[in-house]
């Protein structure tokens, strides 16, 4: 679909994200979209680029293409083009209203294995449903569902057509209703119930003598003359018991031919009717007067009915017949062994069978030989398969031999089978006993209710016309037509309902015994229709009912589906599809009594139901009514804006969670009226409260008129009367509430049309107040309702109501006076001709007192007048001064942000978005820190990310009660802080922050003028706008890979902005202030703790090079190169003042970063010639301070620094750290300060460290005096560390390549023994010996240097080689994948994959990698740094790297996993599987960064991903190493 031009209104796009299973990522899974628009809006499916469903995947959608008609079974295919770095977006224009579906077909991702696995078969997901609302219009104006005011009438009480109908419709129109709901207008059956339809295709001849012509004229006049749309019931479940067409088509119902399982229910029903007719003969009471009478009846039913019809025969196996059949087959060797034999293989366990008990033998037959699907389809229909039973006999007695066996043998065998079958029958008899008890209990309860209970109808003596029980079946008459059918087909099951029934079960179907157990509350005038599951099952019925449905759709705007919960969903889908062909914008209402909100959703989603009918008369108290109004009332006032950002081309919105829409009725034609359930005076407040709700609302004829009683739609014969139907409203005492109902309906329609979607509901005793407002214009209506529930008080008062920042205009106050005396009720009910209301009148009350606050007329207090009795309401129009242009305020708040932030650099954005407390205080001489929200606490950042981390969930949950909202309503301190902070930063020289500061100040100044209760909304809108603009500016300054990447990759990239910034105490140089990269926040944010050599260069590739921040990367390379000493870079930089050289691995990550810079940066090779001023003298270990004249007096190029690193290591390092002792490190023992590193000339490996220091990243030093661990490293990792050897080899190979390309001038080094070797030779020696020394093979292969006595795991790579504690060499840790990533040539691919598979199952957690094998005796997975105990392993957190799951190694693990897995993949589908396996393993990290208030990935977690309180919550390398993964994937894709 072509995009709208920029000078046109932006087209709407609704984003629907799908999860890894293809399901919608919307809470509840209910997708509800607005009506189609012109131009069409778009539904955009968003799928992660290598989600599981992308493997040979296709999205199939049955939303029709523009210009095409809808067909439920026609799905369009959209092939998914996988992309690891991006999300897949598929745009589908929404062309029509209705219920649509999508599904996906894909090849599932197999469980990972290093071996070849069978290719899974393609899989189809469940169908997921998308509902699109219909577009209604009336009088050429759009009429949203929430603007509907519906009026129900029972057509047979309307009187003569057209005069009486016209009079009533005019009266309905006068009251400002806009839709009329008709009970069925077609011809009724013998009971005269509107819902017992005799002929679905002919309109009621009594009302419409000209049939369809009259209805057509009626509908036309309703809309043109009275402004009324038409809505009708459709009845699909049943037909009248005297429908003539049943005699032609008895197969349309359930009979014992079409439903043989109903045979026992029919036989029971027949016998019960016979019993009813014979009560006198049986000397039983005909007029049941007491429980004793009832007991006699029930006892007699058991004896005279259940026992005599031998109902048990439907349950049991015919023992003799089945035993004879089995014995006969045994004699004839006609034997079948069941598929699973008798316990083992096909013939396994035979000896054991002979020892089975009778119960075991019976159980065997029950499970393997029963020919029974649970149905009771005839007497003794249940039986055993004689061949399988004969098989059992063969095992027990051997094969029958006619030459040796005798008749006596056959008799014994048959007797044994008789015994087995008798035992088999025991549970079947139990089933019968349970059903028999249910039958008797149901009959007892029903007879008791109908004839004895005070709340029942007490229908009197048993007669032929009034039998003891209602029959469950209609017996068709004997006619010439019915004589053509099988006589058994002429008894048809009647319809009914069941308490707490499963809506998905057909209760006349084979899976239910409801008709037998007498659980159905039956409607004797309605025959249940039998559709089956598709038109093929009952072609005539499906067509007939489709014709009926299309006839209704031809004339009516909407349907109310009668008994929707009892309608098979497939039937309703089909019929609604047929209806929508006729009326594309069909509105569909339904009553659902599924008993489950989850089941309601199933019907709503699949059928595209517009609204579910909800009933105010179900409320039993003022409090419950308040709850219902709140539920259907809209979002709270001041709710947060949820729509997404827009541009000139598109307005993008996420599909939001949506409740099922309601049609909220003040009363339905099924409800008792207020005069019955409450007090007739409650008619007015109940109606007013309903009309205030943000949903479709409705009423019924007789409610406004104050009828004294629910109208019996079956037995009633009188016609409607209504004061509103007699002429203009308001002339004299009309009776009823029609005059005020017009005002209420007018307001309801206006609010629905204009989008007054916010509401506040307050309950105070007998009072409910409701304030409903427009979210932007802030115009609204305010209602005070004094309810009249039983027990109300005439003296109940409402405390004065305060409306902040709001002005009001009183519309009116009224009270309904009703004479509801017994005499008046009786008089109304005894009128022979007319349905009449109780005498009533609307009384206009004294105006409430409206007081304005002194000095501020927009703060008002409303006090009810002294006389404001139950049944009263007071109605006001409200507005907020100056907010008439609030939509302009919204536009102002959200406008201009992009331009305001356009000049900011990434360093500026670090200030604007982030800065933890330590950073903020370091930049303000300790004066300033992040904002503290009372009741919540300090924000994690002083910048906008701190605010957004709180607000994003507050907005998502619309949590207006959150402390941040309370704080914003209390004052403007937060607004002042944000602007004031930026102005301070500007005053310190950051001029580029002036424009964002001015933008925010102007927005905050504007929103400070709105009432305080709106401040949270506008504050959040402003912050979100600024945050998104700043984030987009940051992303826009990064590499194309990031700009075009998936949201997760962009979240990772923003950690680059978060971690790199100016901190005065932590520059890269001692005298020049430049931005530096933090190791993590807030733990490693300032001073000496901020900038770590190891962390910087593990993070540099992802956070700086991968994001396109090449200048920042170069600055860090140069800065650390400048402090090279001993051939090492410092672990702790300390701005170059007091660098500390105690990390053996840092310099190798440094060289790897230079290599990455050359590879990734534009003209990266030039860095090799970059001059670097040296803090210390080259090749000289002399220490001097940074202000010594020798400092920075010499320079080296980066190439020379690389050469110096190689040479210093080749010739060996041995030095004691400068300033060794407690001042340098108060935990370390004296011997720990000695650093020794040397190269083994045979293997080329670098060995170093000792038991008293920890020179790799696993560097936790013991600190506990109590535990005796002080000065004892947790993980010394001395010897040759696997990752260092990999990094060394990578650097050597790279240097050799550069030399061969004449890009560097050196290519050899001199070893400690004086031997000169080239970098190529050094690398070659490492390659020769690496796997021999590090790999632990699956068996005891003597060619590998492994000690079987120390081997704990096989198919792994050792963590160390040659450590002073040999056991530690064999520990499984997550360090070897680092070597795999940088030096894959060291690894045999098959061995690498095997080791990675082991790590995948043993070490990998939800987000991080366990730092030690859980089976290792040193494994301690819970890090608590504050613990000071006697535990040597864990005290003072000594187990920092002995089991806790660190996140940064996950990146290296997944990179290695991808690299080596791709090596074995040959086809595109196989390669995709590699990416999908990686994607599946990223899920925890994606969830973690999305949930983190720090907007980053934590340093580490406890076991299984548990939260670790002592972890740094956002760590540079945790995010960086995953950006590395995406960069690797992009390189693969480009190749």
Short mmCIF file of C-alpha atoms in Angstrom, two decimals, residues 56 127 174 434 601 636 710 821 833 1004 1017 1039 1088 1122 1230 1283 1382 1457 1492 1496 1523:
data_model
loop_
_atom_site.label_atom_id
_atom_site.label_comp_id
_atom_site.label_asym_id
_atom_site.label_seq_id
_atom_site.Cartn_x
_atom_site.Cartn_y
_atom_site.Cartn_z
CA UNK A 56 10.77 -21.57 6.50
CA UNK A 127 -5.35 -19.47 14.87
CA UNK A 174 -38.08 11.90 21.48
CA UNK A 434 -23.92 -42.19 40.14
CA UNK A 601 -13.06 -13.97 25.22
CA UNK A 636 -9.54 7.35 34.99
CA UNK A 710 -41.07 -7.51 34.57
CA UNK A 821 -48.17 1.25 47.01
CA UNK A 833 -55.68 -3.98 27.90
CA UNK A 1004 6.64 22.78 31.62
CA UNK A 1017 -0.53 13.12 32.29
CA UNK A 1039 26.29 3.24 12.79
CA UNK A 1088 39.93 5.16 40.29
CA UNK A 1122 50.27 6.04 26.59
CA UNK A 1230 53.04 -9.15 50.36
CA UNK A 1283 41.49 -16.96 26.92
CA UNK A 1382 39.35 -14.47 18.55
CA UNK A 1457 28.27 -20.96 19.28
CA UNK A 1492 15.88 -2.89 34.16
CA UNK A 1496 21.22 -1.98 30.93
CA UNK A 1523 26.52 -5.99 20.34
#
